[in-house]
Short mmCIF file of C-alpha atoms in Angstrom, two decimals:
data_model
loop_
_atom_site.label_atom_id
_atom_site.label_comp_id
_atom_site.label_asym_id
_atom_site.label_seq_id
_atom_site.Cartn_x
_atom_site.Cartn_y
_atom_site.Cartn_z
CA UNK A 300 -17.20 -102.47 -45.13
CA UNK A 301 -15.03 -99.83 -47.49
CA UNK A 302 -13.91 -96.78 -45.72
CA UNK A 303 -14.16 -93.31 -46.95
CA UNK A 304 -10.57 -91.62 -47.32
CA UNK A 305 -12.76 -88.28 -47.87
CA UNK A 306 -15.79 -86.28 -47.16
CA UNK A 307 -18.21 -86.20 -49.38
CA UNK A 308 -18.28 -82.05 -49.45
CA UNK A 309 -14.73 -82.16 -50.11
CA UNK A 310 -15.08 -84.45 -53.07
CA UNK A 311 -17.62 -82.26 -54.62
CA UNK A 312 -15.85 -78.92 -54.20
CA UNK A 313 -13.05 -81.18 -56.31
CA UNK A 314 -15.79 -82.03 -58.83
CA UNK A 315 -16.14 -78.21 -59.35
CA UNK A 316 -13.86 -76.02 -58.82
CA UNK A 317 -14.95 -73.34 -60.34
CA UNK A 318 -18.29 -72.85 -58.45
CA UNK A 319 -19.59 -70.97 -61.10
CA UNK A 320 -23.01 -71.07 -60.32
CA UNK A 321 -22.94 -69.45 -56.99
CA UNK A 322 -22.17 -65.36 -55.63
CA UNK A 323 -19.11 -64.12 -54.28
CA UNK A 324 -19.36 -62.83 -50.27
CA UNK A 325 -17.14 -59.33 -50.59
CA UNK A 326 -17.60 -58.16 -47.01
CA UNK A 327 -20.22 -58.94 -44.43
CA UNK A 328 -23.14 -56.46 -43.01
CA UNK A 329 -20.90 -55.79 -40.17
CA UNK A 330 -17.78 -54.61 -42.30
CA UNK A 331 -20.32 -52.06 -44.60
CA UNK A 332 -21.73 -50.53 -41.23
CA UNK A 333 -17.66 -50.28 -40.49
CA UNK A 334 -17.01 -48.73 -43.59
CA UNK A 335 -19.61 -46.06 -43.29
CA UNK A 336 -19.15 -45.39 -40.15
CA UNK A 337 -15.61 -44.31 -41.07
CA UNK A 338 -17.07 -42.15 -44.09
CA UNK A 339 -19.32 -40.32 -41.96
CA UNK A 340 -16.48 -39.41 -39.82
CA UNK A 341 -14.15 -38.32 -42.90
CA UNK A 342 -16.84 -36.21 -44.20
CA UNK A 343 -17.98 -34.44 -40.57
CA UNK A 344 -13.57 -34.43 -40.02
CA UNK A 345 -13.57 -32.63 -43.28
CA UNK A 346 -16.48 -30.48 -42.94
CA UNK A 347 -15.18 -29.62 -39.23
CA UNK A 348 -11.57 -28.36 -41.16
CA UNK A 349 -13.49 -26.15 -42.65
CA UNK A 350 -16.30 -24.55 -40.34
CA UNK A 351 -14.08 -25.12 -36.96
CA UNK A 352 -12.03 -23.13 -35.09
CA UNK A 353 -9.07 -23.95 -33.23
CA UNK A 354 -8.35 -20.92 -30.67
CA UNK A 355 -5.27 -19.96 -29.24
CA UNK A 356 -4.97 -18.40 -25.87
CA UNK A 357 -3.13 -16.60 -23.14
CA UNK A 358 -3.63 -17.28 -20.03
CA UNK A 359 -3.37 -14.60 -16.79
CA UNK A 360 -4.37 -14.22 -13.13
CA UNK A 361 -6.07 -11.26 -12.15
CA UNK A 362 -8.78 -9.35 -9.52
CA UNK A 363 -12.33 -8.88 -9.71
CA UNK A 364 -12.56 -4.54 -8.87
CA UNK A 365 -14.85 -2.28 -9.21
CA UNK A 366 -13.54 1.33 -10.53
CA UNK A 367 -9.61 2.01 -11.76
CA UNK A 368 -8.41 0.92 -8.39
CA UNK A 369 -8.75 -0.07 -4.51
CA UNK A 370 -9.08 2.84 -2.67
CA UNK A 371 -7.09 3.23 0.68
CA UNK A 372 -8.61 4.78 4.02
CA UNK A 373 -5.37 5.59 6.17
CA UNK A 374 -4.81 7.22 9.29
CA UNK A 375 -3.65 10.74 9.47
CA UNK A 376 -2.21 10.73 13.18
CA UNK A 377 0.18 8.50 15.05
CA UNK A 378 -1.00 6.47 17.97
CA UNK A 379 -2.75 3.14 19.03
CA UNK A 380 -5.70 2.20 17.11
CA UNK A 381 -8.68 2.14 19.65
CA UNK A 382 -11.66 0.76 17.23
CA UNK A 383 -12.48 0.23 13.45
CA UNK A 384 -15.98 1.21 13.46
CA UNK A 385 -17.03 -0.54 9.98
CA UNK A 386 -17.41 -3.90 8.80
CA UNK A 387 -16.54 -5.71 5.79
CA UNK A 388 -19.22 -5.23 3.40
CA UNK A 389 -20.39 -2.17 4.56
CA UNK A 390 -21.48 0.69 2.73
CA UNK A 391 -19.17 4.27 3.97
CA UNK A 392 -19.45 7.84 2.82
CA UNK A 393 -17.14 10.52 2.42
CA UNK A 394 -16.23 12.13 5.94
CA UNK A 395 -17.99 9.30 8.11
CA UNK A 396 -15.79 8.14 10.72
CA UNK A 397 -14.43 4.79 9.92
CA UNK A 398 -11.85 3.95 13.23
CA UNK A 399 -10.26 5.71 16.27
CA UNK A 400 -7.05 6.39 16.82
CA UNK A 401 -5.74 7.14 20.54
CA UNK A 402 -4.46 10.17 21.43
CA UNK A 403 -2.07 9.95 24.83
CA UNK A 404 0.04 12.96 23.98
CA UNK A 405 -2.73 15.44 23.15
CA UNK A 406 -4.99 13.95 25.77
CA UNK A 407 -2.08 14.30 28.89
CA UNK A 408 -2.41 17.94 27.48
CA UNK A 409 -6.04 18.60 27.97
CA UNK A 410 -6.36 17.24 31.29
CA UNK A 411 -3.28 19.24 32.46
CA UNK A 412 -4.82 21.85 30.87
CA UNK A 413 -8.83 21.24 32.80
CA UNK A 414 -6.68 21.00 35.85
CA UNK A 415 -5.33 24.46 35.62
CA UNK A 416 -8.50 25.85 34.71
CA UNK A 417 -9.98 24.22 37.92
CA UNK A 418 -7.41 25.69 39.83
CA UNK A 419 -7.80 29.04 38.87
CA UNK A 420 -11.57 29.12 38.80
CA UNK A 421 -11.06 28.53 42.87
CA UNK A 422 -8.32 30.89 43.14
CA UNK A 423 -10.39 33.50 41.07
CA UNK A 424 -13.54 32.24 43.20
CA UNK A 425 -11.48 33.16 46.56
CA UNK A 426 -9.93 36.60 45.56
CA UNK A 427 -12.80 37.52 44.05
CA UNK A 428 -15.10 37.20 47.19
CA UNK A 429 -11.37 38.72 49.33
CA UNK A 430 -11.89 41.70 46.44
CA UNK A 431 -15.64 42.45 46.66
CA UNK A 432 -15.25 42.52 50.96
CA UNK A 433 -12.63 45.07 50.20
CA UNK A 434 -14.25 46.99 47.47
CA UNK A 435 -17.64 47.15 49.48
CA UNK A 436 -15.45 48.32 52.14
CA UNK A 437 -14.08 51.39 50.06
CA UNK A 438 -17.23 52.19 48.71
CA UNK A 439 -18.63 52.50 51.68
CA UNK A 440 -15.55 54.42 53.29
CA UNK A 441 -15.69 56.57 50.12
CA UNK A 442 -18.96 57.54 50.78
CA UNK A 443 -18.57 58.58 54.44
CA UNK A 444 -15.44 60.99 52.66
CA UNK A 445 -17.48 62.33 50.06
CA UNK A 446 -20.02 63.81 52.99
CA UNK A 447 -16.71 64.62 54.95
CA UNK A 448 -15.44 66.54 52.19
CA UNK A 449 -19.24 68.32 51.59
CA UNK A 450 -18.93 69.46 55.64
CA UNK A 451 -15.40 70.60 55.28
CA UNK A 452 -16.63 73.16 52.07
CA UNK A 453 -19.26 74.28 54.22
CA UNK A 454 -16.49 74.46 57.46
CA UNK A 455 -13.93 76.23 54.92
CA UNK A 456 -16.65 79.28 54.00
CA UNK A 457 -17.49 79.87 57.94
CA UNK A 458 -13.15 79.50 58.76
CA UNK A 459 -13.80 76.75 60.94
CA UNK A 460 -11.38 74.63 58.32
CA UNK A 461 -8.75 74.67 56.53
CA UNK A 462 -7.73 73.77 52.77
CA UNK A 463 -5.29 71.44 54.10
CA UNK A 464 -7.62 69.41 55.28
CA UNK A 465 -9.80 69.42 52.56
CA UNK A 466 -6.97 68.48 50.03
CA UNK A 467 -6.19 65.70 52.81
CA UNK A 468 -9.96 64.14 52.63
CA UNK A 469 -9.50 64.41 48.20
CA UNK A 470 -6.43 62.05 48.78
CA UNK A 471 -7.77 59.97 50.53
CA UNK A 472 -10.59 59.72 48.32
CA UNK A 473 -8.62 59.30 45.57
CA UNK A 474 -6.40 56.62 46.76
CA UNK A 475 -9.55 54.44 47.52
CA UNK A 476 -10.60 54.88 43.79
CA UNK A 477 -7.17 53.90 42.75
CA UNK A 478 -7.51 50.86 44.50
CA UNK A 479 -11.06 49.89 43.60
CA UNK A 480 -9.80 50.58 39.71
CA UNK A 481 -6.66 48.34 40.72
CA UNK A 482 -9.06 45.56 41.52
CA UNK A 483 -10.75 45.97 38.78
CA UNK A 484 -7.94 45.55 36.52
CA UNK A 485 -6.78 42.84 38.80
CA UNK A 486 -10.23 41.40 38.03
CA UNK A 487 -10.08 41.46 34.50
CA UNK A 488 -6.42 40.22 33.88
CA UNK A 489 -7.91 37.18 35.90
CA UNK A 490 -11.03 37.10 33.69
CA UNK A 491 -8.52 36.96 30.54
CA UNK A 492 -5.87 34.14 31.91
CA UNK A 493 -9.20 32.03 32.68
CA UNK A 494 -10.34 32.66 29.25
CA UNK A 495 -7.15 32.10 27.80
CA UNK A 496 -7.06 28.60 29.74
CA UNK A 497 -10.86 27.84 28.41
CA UNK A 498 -9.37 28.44 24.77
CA UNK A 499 -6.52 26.74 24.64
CA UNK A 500 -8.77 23.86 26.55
CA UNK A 501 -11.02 24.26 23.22
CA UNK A 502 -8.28 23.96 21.11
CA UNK A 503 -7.11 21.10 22.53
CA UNK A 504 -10.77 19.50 22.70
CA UNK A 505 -10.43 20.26 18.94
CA UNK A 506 -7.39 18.93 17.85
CA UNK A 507 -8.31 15.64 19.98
CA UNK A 508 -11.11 15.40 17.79
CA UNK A 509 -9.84 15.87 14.51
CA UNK A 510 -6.60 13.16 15.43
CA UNK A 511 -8.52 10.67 17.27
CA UNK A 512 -10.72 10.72 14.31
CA UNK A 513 -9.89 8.54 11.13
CA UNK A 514 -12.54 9.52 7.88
CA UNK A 515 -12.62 8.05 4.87
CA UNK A 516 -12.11 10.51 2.30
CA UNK A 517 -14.61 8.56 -0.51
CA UNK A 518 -17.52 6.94 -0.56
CA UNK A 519 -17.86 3.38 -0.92
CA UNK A 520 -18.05 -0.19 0.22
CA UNK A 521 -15.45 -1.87 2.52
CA UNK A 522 -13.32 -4.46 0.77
CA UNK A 523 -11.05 -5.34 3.88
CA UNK A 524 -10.07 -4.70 7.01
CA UNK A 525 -5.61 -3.85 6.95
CA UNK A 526 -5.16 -3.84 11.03
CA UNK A 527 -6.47 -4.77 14.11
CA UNK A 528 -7.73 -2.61 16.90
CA UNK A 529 -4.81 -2.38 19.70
CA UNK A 530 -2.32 -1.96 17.03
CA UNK A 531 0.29 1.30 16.72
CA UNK A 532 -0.52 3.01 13.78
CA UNK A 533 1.43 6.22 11.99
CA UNK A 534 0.69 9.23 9.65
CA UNK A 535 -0.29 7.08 6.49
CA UNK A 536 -0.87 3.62 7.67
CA UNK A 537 -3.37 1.59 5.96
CA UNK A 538 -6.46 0.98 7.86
CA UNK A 539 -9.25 -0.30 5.35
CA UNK A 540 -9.36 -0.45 1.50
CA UNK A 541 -12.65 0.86 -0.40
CA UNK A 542 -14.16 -0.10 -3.39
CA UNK A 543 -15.67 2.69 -5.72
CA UNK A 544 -19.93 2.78 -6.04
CA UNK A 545 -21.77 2.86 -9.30
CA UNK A 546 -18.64 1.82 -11.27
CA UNK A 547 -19.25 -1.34 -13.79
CA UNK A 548 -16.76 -4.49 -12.27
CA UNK A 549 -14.37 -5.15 -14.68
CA UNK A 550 -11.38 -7.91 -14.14
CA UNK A 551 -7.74 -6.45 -13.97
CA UNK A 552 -5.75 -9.02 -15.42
CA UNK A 553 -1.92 -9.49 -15.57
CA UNK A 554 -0.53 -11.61 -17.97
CA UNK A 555 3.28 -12.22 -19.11
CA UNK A 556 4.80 -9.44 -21.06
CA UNK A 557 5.61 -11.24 -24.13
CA UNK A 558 2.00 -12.86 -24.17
CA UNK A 559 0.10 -9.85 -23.40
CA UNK A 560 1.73 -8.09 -26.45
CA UNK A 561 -0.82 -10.22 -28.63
CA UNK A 562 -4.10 -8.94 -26.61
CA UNK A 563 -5.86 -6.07 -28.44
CA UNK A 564 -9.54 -4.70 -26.96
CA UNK A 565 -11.88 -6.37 -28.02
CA UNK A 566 -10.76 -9.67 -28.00
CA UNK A 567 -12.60 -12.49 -26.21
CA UNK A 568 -12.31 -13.43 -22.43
CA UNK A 569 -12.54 -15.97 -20.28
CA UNK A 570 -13.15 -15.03 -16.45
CA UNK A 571 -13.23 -17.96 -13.71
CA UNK A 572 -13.28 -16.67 -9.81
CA UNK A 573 -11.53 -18.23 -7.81
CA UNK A 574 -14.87 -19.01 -5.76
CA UNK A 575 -16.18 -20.48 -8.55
CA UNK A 576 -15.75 -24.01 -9.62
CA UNK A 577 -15.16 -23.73 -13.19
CA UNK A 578 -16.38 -27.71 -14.67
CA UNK A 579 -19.87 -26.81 -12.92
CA UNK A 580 -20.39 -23.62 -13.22
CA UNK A 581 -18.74 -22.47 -15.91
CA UNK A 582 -16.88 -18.86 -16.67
CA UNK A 583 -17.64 -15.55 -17.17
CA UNK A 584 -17.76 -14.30 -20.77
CA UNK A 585 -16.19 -10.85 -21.35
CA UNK A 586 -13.89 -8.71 -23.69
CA UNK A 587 -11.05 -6.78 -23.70
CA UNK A 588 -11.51 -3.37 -22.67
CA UNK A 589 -8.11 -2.02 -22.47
CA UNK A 590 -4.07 -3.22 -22.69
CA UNK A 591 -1.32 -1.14 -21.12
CA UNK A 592 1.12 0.19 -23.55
CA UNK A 593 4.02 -0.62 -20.75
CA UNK A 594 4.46 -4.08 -18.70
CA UNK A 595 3.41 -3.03 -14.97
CA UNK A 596 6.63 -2.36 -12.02
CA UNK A 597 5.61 -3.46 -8.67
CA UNK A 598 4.85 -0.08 -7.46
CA UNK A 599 2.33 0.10 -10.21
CA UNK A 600 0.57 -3.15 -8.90
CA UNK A 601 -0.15 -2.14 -5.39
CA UNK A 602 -1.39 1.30 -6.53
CA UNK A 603 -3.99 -0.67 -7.86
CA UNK A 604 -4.24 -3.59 -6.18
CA UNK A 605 -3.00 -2.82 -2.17
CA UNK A 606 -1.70 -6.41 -1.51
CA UNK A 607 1.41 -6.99 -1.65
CA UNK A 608 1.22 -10.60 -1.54
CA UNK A 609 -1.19 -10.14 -4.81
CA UNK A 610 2.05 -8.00 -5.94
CA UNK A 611 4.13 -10.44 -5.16
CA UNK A 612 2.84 -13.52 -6.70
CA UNK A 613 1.59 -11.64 -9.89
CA UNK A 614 4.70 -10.16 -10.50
CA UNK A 615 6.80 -13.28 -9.27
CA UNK A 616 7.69 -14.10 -13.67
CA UNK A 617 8.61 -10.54 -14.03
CA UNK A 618 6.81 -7.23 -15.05
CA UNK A 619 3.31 -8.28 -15.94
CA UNK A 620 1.05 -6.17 -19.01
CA UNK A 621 -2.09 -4.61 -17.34
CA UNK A 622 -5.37 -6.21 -19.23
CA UNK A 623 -8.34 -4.82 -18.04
CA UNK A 624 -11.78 -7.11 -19.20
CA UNK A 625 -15.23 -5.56 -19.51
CA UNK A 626 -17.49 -8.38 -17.70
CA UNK A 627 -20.94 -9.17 -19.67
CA UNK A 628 -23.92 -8.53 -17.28
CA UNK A 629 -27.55 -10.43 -17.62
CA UNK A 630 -29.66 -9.64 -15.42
CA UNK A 631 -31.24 -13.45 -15.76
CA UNK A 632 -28.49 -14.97 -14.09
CA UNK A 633 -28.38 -15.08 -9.70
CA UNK A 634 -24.51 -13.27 -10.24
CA UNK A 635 -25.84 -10.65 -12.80
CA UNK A 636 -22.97 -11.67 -15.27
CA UNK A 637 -22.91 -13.56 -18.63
CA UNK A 638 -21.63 -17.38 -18.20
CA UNK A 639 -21.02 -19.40 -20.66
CA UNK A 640 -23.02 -21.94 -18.48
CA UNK A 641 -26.98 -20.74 -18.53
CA UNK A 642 -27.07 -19.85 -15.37
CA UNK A 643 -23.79 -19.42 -13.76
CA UNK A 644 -23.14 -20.28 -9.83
CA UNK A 645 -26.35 -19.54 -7.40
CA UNK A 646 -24.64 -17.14 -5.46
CA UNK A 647 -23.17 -13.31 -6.05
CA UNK A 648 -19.62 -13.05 -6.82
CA UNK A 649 -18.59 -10.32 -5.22
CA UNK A 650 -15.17 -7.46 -6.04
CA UNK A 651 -11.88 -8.26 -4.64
CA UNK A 652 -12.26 -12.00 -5.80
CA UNK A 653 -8.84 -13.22 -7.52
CA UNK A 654 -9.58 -15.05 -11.02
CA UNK A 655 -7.63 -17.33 -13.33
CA UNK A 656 -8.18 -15.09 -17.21
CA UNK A 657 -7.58 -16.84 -20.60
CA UNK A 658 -7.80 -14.20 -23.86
CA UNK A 659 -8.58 -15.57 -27.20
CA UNK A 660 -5.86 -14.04 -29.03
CA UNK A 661 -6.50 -16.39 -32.55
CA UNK A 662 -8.51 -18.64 -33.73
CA UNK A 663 -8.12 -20.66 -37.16
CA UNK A 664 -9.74 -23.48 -38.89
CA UNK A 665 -8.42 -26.69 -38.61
CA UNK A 666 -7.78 -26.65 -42.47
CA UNK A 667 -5.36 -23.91 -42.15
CA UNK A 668 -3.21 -25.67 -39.91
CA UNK A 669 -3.37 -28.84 -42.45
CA UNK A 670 -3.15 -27.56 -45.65
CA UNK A 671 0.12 -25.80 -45.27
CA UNK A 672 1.52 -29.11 -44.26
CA UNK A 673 -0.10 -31.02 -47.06
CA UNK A 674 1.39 -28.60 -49.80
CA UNK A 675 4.85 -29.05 -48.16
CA UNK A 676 4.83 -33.07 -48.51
CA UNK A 677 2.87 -33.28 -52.24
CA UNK A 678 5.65 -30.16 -52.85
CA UNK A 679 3.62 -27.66 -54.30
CA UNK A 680 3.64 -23.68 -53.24
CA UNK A 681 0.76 -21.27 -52.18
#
C-alpha cells in the first residue's frame, strides 16, 4: 500500500493558489463590535470636551453660625461660680439670669451688718421701755408741779408765799421738760442709727443681688457651656456663648490667604458638617456671600468664633481670608437646607457644627485644557 507524503487539503490549496473564487474575512463580528465601541467613546470623549466642565476648587474649614458672630455671656463679679442655670440648647432672653456667682465678701458684710441691727433693736427695745418708765414718771411729777405752781399764785395774792418759791417750782418744771425733750432726741438719734443700719442692710441686700447675679445681655439660644459650677470666676470670664435668633445660618469659612484671593460672592459652595457623612449624604449647596478684603489675625478669629482651639487649628498655616457662605434652604428636606443629595441626612444639623468648605473658583471645558496643547505640538498660534 502507497503512502501519502501529503494531505489532500494541502495539495489542493497548491492546485490553487489564488483562491479566487472565494471572500476575504477582514475582521470578525467581535473586532466590529470593538471598533464601535471605541467610536462611540471618541465621539461622547469629544462631545464631553466640549459640553463638560472641569472645576477647580479651594478648599477651607469653617463653622456652621448663626448671625456675624458667637455671642459671649460673662460674669461681671469675681467669685466662685455657684450654678449655671441653663442648658445647652436652650432658648435665653435678654436680662434672664443665666448662672450664680458667690458672693463671700459682700455676704460676710450683710450678716455683720443684720447682726448689728439685731443688737441695737434690743438695746433700743431696753432703753426705750428704761425711757418711757422715766418719762411717765416726769409727766406725772410735772403734773403734780403744775397744780403746785396754780396753789402757790393763789398763796402769793393772800402773802402766804413767796416769788421765790414760785420761780423754784418753774425750775423744776422746766428741768423735767428738758429732760423729757432730751429723751426724745435721745429717741430719735436711735430711731436714725437703726434706720441707717436697715439701709445700708438694703444696700447690701442689693448689691448681693446684682453680683451674685450673672444675665445675659441678648437673647438667644445656648451654644455651650465655658465653665463648670465650683469654679473661680473674675470680672469678664466666659461663662456661656449665645447664638443670635431669627438670623439665616450661614458657614464662616477660612481658607489660605493666597487661595481665598480667587473667591468672589457668588461663587459656588460646597458645605459638608462634620456630623455629616459626606459619600451618603451628600453636601450642602450654597454661595458665596461675602470675602474679607484682609486675611484674618488671631484676635479676629475668636471675636467670632470664641474657641481658641478653633483659632488655633484654623489659623495653624497662617492668617486665614474670612469667606462667609449663604446656605440654600428647602423646606422639603428633614435639615431644611439644599443637598446636593435629594434629601440630605434625616436629622437637623444644628449651629456651632465645624465643616470641611470647597469654593468653585473655575470651571472650563475639557477642550480648553486640550486645545492649547494641541496647537503647541502641530505648531500653530491662537
Amino acid at each position: 500500500m502507497s503512502k501519502k507524503l501529503f494531505r489532500q487539503a494541502a495539495l489542493d490549496r497548491l492546485a490553487s493558489p489564488e483562491r479566487l473564487d472565494e471572500l476575504m474575512r477582514v475582521t470578525s463580528p467581535v473586532g466590529w463590535i470593538a471598533l464601535a465601541a471605541i467610536g462611540v467613546g471618541i465621539l461622547v470623549a469629544t462631545i464631553w470636551g466640549f459640553v463638560g466642565r472641569i472645576t477647580t476648587k479651594v478648599d477651607g474649614q469653617g463653622i456652621l453660625l448663626r448671625g456675624d458672630a458667637v455671642l459671649d455671656v460673662t460674669s461681671s463679679s469675681e467669685g466662685r461660680l455657684i450654678s449655671i442655670d441653663v442648658g445647652v440648647g436652650d432658648i435665653v432672653k435678654a436680662g434672664q439670669q443665666v448662672a450664680s456667682v458667690e458672693q463671700p465678701d459682700l455676704e460676710l458684710q450683710l450678716r455683720n451688718k443684720q447682726r448689728e441691727l439685731a443688737t441695737l433693736r434690743a438695746q433700743d427695745s431696753d432703753q426705750m421701755s428704761a425711757v418711757d418708765r422715766i418719762n411717765a414718771r416726769h409727766r406725772k411729777q410735772l403734773e403734780e408741779l403744775h397744780k403746785e405752781a396754780v396753789v402757790l399764785e393763789g398763796l402769793i395774792k393772800d402773802g402766804l408765799a413767796t416769788l421765790a418759791q414760785k420761780r423754784q417750782t418753774e425750775a423744776q418744771i422746766a428741768a423735767l421738760e428738758q429732760e423729757i425733750a432730751n429723751s426724745r432726741v435721745m429717741g430719735a438719734g436711735r430711731t436714725n442709727l437703726v434706720a441707717g443700719v436697715e439701709d445700708e442692710i438694703s444696700q447690701l441686700e442689693n448689691a448681693l443681688e446684682d453680683r451674685r447675679k450673672v444675665l445675659s445681655p441678648y437673647t438667644g439660644r445656648v451654644l455651650e457651656l465655658m465653665i463648670d459650677p465650683g469654679n473661680l470666676v473674675v470680672p469678664g470670664s466666659r461663662i456661656l456663648t449665645l447664638e443670635t435668633l431669627g438670623a439665616p445660618v450661614d458657614a464662616v469659612v477660612y481658607i489660605p490667604a493666597q487661595e481665598g484671593k480667587k473667591v468672589v460672592p457668588g461663587m459656588r459652595a460646597r458645605i459638608s458638617p462634620s456630623t455629616v457623612r459626606v459619600e451618603e449624604y451628600g453636601y450642602i449647596i450654597g454661595e458665596v456671600k461675602s470675602v474679607a478684603d484682609f486675611p484674618s489675625t488671631p484676635e479676629g478669629l475668636e471675636r467670632t468664633l470664641r474657641n481658641s482651639n478653633l483659632v488655633a487649628a484654623l489659623s495653624g498655616r497662617g492668617a486665614p481670608l474670612e469667606v462667609v457662605v449663604r446656605l440654600g434652604l428647602d423646606t422639603k428636606t428633614p435639615s431644611g437646607f439644599d443637598w446636593s443629595s435629594s434629601q440630605g441626612p434625616p436629622v437637623q444639623v444644628f449651629t456651632g457644627t465645624l465643616c470641611a468648605a470647597s469654593v468653585e473658583v473655575a470651571a472650563k471645558k475639557p477642550a480648553e485644557y486640550v486645545l492649547p496643547f494641541l496647537k503647541q505640538l502641530l505648531g500653530t498660534t491662537a
